[in-house]
Coordinates of C-alpha atoms in Angstrom, one line a residue:
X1 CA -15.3 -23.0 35.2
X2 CA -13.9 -20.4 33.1
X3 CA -12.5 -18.2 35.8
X4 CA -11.1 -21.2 37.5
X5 CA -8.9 -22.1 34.4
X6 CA -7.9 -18.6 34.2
X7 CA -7.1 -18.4 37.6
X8 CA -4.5 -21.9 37.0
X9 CA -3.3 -20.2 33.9
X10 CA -2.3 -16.9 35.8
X11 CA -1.0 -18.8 38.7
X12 CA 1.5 -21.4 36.1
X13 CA 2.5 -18.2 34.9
X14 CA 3.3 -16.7 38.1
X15 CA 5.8 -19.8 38.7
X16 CA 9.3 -19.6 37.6
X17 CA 9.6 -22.5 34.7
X18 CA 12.1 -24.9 36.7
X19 CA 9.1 -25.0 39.2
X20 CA 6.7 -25.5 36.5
X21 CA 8.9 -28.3 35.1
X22 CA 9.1 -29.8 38.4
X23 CA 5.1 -29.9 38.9
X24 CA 4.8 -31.5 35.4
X25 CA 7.6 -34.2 36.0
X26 CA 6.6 -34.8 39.4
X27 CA 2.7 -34.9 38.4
X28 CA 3.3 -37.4 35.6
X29 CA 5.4 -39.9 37.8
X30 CA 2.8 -39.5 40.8
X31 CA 0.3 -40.2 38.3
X32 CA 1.7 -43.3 36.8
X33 CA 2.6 -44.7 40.3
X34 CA -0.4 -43.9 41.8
X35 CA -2.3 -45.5 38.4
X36 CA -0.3 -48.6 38.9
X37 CA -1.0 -49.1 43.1
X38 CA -4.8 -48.4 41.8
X39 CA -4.5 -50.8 39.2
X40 CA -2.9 -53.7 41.5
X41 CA -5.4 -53.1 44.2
X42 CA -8.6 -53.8 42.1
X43 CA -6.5 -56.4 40.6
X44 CA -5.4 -58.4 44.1
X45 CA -8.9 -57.8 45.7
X46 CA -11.0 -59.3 42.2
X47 CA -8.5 -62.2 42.7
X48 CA -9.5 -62.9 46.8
X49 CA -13.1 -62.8 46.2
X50 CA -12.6 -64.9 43.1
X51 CA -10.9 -67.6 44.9
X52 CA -13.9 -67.5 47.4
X53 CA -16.5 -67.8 45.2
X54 CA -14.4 -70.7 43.2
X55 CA -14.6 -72.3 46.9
X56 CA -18.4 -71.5 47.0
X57 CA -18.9 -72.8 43.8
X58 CA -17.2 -76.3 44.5
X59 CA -18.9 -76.9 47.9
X60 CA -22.2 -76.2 46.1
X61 CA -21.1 -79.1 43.5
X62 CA -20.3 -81.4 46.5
X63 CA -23.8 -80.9 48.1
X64 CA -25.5 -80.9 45.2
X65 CA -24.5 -84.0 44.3
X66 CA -24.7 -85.5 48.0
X67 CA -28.0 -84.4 49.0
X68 CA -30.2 -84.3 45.8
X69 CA -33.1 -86.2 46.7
X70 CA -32.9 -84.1 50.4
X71 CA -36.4 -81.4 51.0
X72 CA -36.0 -78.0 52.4
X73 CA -33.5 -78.1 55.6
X74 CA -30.6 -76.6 57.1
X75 CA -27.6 -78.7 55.7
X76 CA -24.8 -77.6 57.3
X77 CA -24.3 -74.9 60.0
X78 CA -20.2 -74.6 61.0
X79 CA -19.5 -71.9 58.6
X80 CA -19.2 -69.1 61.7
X81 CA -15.7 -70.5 62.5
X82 CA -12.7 -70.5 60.3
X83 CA -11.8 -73.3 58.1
X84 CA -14.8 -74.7 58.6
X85 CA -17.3 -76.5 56.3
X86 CA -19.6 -74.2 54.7
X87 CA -23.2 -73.0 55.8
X88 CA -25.5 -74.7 53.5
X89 CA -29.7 -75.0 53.5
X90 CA -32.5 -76.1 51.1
X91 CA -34.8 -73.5 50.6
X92 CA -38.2 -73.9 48.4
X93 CA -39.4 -71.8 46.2
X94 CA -43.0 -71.8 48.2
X95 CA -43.0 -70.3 51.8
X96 CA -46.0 -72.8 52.7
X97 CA -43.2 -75.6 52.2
X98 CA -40.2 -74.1 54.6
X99 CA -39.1 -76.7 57.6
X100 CA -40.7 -76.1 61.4
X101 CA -36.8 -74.9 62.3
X102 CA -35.8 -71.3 61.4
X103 CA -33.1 -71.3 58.2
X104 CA -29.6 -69.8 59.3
X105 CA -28.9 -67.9 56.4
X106 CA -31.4 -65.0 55.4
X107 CA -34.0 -66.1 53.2
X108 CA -35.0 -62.9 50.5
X109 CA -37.4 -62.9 48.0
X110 CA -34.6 -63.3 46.0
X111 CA -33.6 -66.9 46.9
X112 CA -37.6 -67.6 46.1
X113 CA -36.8 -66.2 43.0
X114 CA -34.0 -68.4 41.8
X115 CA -35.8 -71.6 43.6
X116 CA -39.1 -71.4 41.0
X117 CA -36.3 -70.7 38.4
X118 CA -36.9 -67.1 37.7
X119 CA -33.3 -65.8 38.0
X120 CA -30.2 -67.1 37.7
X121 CA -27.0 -68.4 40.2
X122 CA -25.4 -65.2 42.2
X123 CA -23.7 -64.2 45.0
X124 CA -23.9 -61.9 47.3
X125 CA -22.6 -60.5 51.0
X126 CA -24.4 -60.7 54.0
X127 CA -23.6 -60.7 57.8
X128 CA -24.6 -63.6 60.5
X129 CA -22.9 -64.6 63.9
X130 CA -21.5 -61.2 63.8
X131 CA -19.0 -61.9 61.0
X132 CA -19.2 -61.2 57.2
X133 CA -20.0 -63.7 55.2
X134 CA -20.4 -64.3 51.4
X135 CA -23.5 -66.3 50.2
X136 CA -23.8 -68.4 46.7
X137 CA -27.3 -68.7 45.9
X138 CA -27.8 -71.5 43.0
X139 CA -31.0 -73.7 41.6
X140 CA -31.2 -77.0 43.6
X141 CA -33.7 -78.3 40.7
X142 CA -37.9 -79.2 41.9
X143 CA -38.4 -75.5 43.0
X144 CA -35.5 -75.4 45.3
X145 CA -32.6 -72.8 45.3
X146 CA -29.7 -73.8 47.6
X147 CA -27.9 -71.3 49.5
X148 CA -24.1 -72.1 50.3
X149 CA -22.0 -69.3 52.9
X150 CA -18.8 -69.0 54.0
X151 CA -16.6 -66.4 56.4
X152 CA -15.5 -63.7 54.2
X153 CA -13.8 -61.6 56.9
X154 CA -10.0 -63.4 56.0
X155 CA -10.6 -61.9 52.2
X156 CA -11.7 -58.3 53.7
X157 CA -8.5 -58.6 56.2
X158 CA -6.3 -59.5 53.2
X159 CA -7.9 -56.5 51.0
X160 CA -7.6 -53.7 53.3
X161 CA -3.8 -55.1 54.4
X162 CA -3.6 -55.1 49.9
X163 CA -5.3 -51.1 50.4
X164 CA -2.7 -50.2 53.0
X165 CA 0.7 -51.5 51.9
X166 CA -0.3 -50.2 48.4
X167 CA -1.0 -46.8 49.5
X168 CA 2.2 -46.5 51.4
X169 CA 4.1 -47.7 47.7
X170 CA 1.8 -45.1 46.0
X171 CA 2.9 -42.6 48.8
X172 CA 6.5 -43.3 48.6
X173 CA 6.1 -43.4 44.7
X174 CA 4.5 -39.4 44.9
X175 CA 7.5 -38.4 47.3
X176 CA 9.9 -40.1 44.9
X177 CA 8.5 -38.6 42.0
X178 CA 8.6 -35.1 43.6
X179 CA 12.4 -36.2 44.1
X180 CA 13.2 -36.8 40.8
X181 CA 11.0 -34.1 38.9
X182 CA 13.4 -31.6 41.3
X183 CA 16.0 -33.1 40.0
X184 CA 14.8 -33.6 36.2
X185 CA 14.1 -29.5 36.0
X186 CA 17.3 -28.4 37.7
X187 CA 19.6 -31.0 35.4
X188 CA 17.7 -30.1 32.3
X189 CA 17.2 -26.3 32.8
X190 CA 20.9 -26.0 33.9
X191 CA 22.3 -24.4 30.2
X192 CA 19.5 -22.6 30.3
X193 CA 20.1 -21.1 33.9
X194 CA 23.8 -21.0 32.7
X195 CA 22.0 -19.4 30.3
X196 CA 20.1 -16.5 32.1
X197 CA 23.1 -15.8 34.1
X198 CA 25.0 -14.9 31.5
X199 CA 22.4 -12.6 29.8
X200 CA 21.6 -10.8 33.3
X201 CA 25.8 -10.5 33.7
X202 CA 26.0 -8.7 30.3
X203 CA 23.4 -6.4 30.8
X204 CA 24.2 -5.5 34.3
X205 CA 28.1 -4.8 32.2
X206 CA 27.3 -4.5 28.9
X207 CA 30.1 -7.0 28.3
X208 CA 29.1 -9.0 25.4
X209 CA 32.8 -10.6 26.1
X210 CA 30.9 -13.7 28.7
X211 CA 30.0 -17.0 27.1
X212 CA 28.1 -19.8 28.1
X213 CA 30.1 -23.0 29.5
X214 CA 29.0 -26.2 26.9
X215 CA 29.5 -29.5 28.3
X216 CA 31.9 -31.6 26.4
X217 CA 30.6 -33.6 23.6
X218 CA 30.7 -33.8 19.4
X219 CA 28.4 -30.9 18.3
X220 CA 26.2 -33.8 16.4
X221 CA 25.4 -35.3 19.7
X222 CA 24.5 -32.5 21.9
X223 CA 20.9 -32.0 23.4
X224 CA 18.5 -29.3 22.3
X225 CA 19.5 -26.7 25.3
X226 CA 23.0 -27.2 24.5
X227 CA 22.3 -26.3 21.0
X228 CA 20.8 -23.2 22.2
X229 CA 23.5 -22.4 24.1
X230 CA 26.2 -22.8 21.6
X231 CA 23.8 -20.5 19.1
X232 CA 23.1 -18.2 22.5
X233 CA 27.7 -18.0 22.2
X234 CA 27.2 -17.5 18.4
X235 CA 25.1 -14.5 19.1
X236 CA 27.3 -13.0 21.5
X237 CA 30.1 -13.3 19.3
X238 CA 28.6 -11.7 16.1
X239 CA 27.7 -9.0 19.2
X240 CA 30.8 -8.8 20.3
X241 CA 32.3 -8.2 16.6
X242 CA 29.2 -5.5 16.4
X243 CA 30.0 -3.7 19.3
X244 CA 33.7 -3.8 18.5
X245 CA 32.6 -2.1 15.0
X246 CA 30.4 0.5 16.5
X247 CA 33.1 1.5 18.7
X248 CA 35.5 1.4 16.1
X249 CA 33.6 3.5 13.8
X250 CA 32.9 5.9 16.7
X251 CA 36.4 6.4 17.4
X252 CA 37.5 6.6 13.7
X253 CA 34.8 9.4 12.9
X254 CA 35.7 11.4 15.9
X255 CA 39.2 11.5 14.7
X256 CA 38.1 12.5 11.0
X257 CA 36.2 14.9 12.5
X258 CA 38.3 16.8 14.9
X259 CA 41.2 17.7 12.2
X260 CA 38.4 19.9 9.8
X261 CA 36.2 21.0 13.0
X262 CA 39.3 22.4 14.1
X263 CA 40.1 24.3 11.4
X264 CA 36.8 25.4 11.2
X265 CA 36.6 26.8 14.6
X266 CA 39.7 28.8 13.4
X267 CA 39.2 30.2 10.2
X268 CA 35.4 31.3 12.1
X269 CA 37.5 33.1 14.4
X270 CA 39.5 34.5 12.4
X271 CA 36.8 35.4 10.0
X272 CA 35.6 37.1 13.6
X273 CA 38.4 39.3 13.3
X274 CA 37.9 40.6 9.9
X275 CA 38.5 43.9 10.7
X276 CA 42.3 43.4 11.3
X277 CA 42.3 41.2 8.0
X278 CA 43.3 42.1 4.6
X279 CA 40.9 41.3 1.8
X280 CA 43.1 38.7 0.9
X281 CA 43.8 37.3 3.8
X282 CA 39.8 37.6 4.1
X283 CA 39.2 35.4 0.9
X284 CA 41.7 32.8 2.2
X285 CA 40.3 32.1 5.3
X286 CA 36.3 32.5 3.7
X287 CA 37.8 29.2 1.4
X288 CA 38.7 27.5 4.1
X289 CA 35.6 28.1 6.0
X290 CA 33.6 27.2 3.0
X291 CA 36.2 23.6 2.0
X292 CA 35.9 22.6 5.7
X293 CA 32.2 23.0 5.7
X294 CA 31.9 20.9 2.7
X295 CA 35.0 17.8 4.3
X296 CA 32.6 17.8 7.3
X297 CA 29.0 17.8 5.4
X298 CA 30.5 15.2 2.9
X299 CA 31.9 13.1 6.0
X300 CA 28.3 13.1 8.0
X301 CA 26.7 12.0 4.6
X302 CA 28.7 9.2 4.1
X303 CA 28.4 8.1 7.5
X304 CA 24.8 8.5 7.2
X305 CA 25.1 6.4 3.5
X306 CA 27.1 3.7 5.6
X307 CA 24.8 3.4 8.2
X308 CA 22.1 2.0 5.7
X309 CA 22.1 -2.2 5.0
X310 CA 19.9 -2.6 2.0
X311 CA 18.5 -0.4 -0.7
X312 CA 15.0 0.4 -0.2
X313 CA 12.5 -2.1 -2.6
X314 CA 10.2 0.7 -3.8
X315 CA 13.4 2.3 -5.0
X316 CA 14.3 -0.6 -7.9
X317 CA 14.2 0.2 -11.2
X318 CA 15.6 -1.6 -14.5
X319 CA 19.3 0.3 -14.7
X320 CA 20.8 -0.4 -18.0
X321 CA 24.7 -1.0 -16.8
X322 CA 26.4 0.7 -19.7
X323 CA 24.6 4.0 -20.1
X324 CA 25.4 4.7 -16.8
X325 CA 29.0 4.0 -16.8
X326 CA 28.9 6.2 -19.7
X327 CA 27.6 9.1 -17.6
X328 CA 29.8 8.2 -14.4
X329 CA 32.5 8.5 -16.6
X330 CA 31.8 11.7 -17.9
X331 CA 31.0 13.4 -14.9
X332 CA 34.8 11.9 -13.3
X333 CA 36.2 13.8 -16.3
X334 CA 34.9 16.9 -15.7
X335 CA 36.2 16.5 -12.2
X336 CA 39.4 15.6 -12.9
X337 CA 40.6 17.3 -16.2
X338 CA 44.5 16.3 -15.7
X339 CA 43.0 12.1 -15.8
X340 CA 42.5 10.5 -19.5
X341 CA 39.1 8.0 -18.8
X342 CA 39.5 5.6 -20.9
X343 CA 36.1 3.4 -21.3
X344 CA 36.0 0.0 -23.8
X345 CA 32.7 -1.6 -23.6
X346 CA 31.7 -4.7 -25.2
X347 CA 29.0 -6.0 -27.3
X348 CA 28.0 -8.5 -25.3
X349 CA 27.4 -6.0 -22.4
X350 CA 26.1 -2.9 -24.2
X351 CA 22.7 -3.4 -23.3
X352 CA 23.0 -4.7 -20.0
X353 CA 20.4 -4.5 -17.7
X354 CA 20.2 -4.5 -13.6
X355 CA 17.5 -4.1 -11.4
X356 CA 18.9 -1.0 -8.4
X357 CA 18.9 2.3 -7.2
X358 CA 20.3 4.5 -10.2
X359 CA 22.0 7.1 -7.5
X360 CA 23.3 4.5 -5.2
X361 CA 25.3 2.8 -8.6
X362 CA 26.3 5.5 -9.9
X363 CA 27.9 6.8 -6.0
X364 CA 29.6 3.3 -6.0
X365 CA 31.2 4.0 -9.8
X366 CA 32.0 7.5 -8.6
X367 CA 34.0 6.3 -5.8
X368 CA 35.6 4.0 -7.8
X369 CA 36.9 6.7 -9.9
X370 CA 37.8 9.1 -8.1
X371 CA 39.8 7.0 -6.3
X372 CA 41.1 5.8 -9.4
X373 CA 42.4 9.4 -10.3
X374 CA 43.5 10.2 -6.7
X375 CA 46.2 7.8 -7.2
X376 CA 47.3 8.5 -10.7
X377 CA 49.9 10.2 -11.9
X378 CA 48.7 13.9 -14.1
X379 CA 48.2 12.3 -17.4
X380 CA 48.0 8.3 -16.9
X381 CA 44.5 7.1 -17.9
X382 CA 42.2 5.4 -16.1
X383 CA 40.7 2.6 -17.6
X384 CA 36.9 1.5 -17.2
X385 CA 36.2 -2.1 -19.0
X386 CA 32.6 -3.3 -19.1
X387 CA 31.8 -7.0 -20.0
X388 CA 29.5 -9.8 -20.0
X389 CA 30.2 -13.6 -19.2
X390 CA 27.8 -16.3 -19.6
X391 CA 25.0 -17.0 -20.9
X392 CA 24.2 -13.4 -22.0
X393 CA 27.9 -12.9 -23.2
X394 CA 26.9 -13.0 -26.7
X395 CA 26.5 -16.6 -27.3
X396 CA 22.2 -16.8 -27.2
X397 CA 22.4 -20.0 -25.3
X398 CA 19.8 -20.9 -22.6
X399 CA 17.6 -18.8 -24.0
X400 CA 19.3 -15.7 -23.3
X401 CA 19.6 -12.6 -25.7
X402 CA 22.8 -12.4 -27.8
X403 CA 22.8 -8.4 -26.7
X404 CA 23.9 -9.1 -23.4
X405 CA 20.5 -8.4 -21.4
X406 CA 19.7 -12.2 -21.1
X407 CA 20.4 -13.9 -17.8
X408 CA 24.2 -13.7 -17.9
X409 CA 26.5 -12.1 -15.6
X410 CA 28.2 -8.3 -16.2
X411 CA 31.8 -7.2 -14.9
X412 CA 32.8 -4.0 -14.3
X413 CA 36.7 -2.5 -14.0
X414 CA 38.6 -0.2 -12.9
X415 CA 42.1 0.3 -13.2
X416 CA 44.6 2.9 -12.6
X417 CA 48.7 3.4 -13.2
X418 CA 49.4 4.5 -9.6
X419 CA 52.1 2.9 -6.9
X420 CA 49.1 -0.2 -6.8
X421 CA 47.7 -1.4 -3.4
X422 CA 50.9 -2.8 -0.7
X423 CA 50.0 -6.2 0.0
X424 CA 49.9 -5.8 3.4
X425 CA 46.6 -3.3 3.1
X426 CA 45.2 -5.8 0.1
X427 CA 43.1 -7.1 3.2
X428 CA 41.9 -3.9 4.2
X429 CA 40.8 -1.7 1.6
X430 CA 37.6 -1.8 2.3
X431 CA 37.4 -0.6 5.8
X432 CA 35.6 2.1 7.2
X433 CA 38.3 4.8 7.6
X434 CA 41.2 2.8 6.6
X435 CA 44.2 4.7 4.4
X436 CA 47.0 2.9 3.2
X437 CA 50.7 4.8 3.8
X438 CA 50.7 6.2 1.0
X439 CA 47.1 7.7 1.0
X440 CA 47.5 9.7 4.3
X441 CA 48.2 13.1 2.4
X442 CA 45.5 12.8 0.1
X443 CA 42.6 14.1 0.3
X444 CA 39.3 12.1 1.8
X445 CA 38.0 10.5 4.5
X446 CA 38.8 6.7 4.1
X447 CA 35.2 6.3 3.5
X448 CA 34.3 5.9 -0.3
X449 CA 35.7 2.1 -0.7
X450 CA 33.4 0.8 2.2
X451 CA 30.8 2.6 0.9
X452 CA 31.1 1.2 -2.4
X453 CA 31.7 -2.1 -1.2
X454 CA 28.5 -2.1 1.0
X455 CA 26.7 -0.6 -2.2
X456 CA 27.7 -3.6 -4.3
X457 CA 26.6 -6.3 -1.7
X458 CA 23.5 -4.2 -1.7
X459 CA 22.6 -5.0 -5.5
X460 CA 24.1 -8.3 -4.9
X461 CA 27.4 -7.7 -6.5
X462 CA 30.8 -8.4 -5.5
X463 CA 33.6 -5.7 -5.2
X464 CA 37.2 -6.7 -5.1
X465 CA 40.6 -5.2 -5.0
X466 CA 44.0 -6.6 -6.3
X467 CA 47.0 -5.3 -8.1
X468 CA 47.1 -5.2 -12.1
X469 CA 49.6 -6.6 -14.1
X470 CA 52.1 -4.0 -15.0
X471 CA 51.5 -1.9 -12.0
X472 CA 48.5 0.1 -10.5
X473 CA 45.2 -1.0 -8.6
X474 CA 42.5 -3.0 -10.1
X475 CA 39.2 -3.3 -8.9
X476 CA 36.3 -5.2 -10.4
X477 CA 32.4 -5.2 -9.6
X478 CA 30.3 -8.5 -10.9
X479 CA 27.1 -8.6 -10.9
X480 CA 26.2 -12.4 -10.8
X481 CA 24.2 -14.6 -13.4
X482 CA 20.5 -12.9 -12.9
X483 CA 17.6 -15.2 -12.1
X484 CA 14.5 -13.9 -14.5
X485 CA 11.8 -14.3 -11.9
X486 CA 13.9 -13.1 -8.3
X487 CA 14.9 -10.4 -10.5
X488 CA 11.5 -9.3 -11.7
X489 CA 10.9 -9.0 -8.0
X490 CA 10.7 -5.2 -6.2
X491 CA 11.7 -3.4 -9.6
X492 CA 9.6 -0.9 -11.1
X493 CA 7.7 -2.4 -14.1
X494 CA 8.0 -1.2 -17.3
X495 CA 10.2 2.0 -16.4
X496 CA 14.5 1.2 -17.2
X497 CA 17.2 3.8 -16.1
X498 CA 20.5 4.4 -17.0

């Protein structure tokens, strides 16, 4: 029994699913219509042998009543022709007692039976003169049973004509069915063929460009394969945009990387040549060599930072938000000796406290320096403002503590006195390898704002860029109101970082 189930199973999954659904449809229609010519057969051919017994049952009333005093005898004997009065003889309970002439109907042990009262009234079928007849057996009262019969063969025609016209409805209704379950799998599965075609066109191109015709129709009110559809042109899209992206990115690093490889293929060879160099001229292209090497290395290494979504879980620890501007800051000054940092810190957000990745915060606040400094002026500050908003600004309300490490929100800027960001490159800041004008003969790869941008949105910050009042860039990082028990998730207990 087993293997035969697994046998159906392989075979159903064998069959494409518009046949399957066909099958299924058709099945459950040819069931129902073959249920219902079942049904109305049993219930026409109960109803012709009722009305025969009803007939047997009144002509037993009328003889009953006519002949009750009468001993055992044939009655009545026309019952082997049509429309004639029923068959009908008095039959004792006692053998000894039967007439000198021979009974038409059969006589069983049966009819005995019902005669000395030991069984009740029934009917049954029984054959004489060649033709069918049915038979109504009933107590005649002083140990006789009286046996009524009629023709039966107009209620067997009527049946099997019942038997055959219902078979050809059932048939027709089991073709019909097949009809429509065609017709219910190749409507319904339509999108989804619409569906497959597309998918098998864009991998046989690799054109995520295709889409998926929708019928027309309010969103609200469309079926559950045209809602796959729509979300199956969603996908694409966000694909599309994806592949666009990758390509993009390609493009953009192979053109950042082709300017320093360049060079580095000729300050090698030239270095090749060393013989017919001065030591000077030596040291100058050794410099280059070694300046190129580190463009290139710091390039791949930011690619490799952008190329990561999310910060590793394990990786989480408590970083207090202050302390490590502090250090940020004093690193950038080392760096860049001819740029006054300016830091201003408030109360509210000295002890500030984040769950992240110390390295990965501190790269973002780097970035945002040195890019800071890139742009300013030799001896215009920089200025670096931390606060708190909230309910851990200071206040103590909600529960939260007045020192700024309650649940409250922390925000970070940084502003420089350079020429500020154009308006028209406000929107795009933040792309991978995108330099304003102005930044095209300074040094770096257009990478350090995306970065830092996809580092934020990786501690669930924001990052945004706008012009300050008076002149010069302005960004500002926010980390958002923390939730006590998310935030306790993934961080490293008991262990807090600057």
């Amino acid at each position: 029994m087993s293997g035969a189930r697994g046998l159906g199973a392989r075979w159903r999954r064998r069959r494409p699913l518009r046949t399957r659904l066909a099958l299924a449809a058709s099945a459950a229609v040819a069931l129902v219509a073959v249920g219902v010519c079942t049904a109305a057969f049993l219930v026409i051919r109960y109803e012709l042998v009722h009305q025969l017994d009803l007939s047997l049952t009144q002509s037993a009333t009328r003889i009953v009543q006519a002949n009750r005093d009468e001993g055992p005898q044939v009655l009545a004997g026309e019952c082997r022709y049509l429309s004639a009065p029923p068959c009908a003889q008095i039959v004792p309970a006692d053998p000894a007692a039967d007439p000198d002439a021979p009974y038409l109907l059969p006589v069983s042990p049966a009819v005995r039976e019902v005669a000395a009262g030991g069984r009740a009234a029934y009917y049954s079928n029984v054959a004489r003169f060649g033709q069918p007849l049915r038979m109504l057996t009933t107590p005649f009262g002083d140990g006789r049973a009286l046996q009524v019969a009629l023709r039966a063969d107009p209620v067997d025609r009527g049946v099997r004509q019942a038997a055959v016209l219902l078979a050809a409805v059932g048939g027709v209704g089991v073709l019909l069915a097949g009809l429509l379950g065609h017709a219910v799998s190749r409507t319904g599965l339509a999108p989804v063929a619409r569906l497959t075609a597309t998918a098998e066109r864009i991998a046989a191109t690799r054109d995520p460009r295709h889409r998926i015709e929708l019928p027309p129709g309010p969103p609200g009110r469309q079926d559950e394969v045209t809602r796959l559809a729509a979300t199956f042109n969603t996908m694409l899209g966000e694909l599309e945009q994806s592949v666009a992206s990758q390509r993009r990115l390609v493009a953009d690093a192979s053109h950042e990387l082709r300017t320093p490889l360049t060079a580095l293929r000729a300050n090698a060879e030239l270095l090749a040549r060393g013989d017919r160099l001065t030591p000077a001229q030596r040291d100058r292209a050794a410099g280059a060599l070694e300046r190129g090497i580190r463009e290139v290395t710091g390039l791949v290494n930011d690619l490799i930072e952008l190329a990561r979504d999310e910060e590793p879980l394990p990786l989480l620890e408590d970083v207090r938000i202050a302390e490590m501007t502090e250090q940020v800051v004093g690193t950038a000054r080392t760096h860049w000796p001819r740029t006054p940092f300016v830091l201003e810190v408030e109360a509210g957000a000295a002890r500030a406290v984040r769950p992240g990745v110390p390295a990965r915060l501190a790269r973002l606040l780097t970035n945002l320096l040195d890019n800071a400094a890139k742009f300013s002026p030799p001896g215009t500050p920089v200025e670096v403002s931390l606060s708190a908003y909230g309910s851990g600004s200071g206040t103590g309300g909600n529960g939260a503590d007045s020192d700024g490490s309650g649940p409250g929100g922390v925000t970070l800027t940084v502003r420089d006195h350079g020429p500020g960001i154009p308006a028209a490159d406000l929107p795009h800041v933040f792309d991978r390898f995108y330099r304003a004008e102005t930044a095209r003969a300074l040094p770096g790869s257009g990478l350090g704002l995306a970065m830092a941008r996809q580092i934020a949105h990786a501690h669930g910050a924001e990052l945004t860029a706008g012009s300050a009042a008076g002149g010069g860039a302005l960004f500002t990082l926010t980390f958002a109101p923390e939730d006590p028990p998310a935030a306790a998730r993934g961080r490293r207990p008991g262990r807090s970082r600057p």
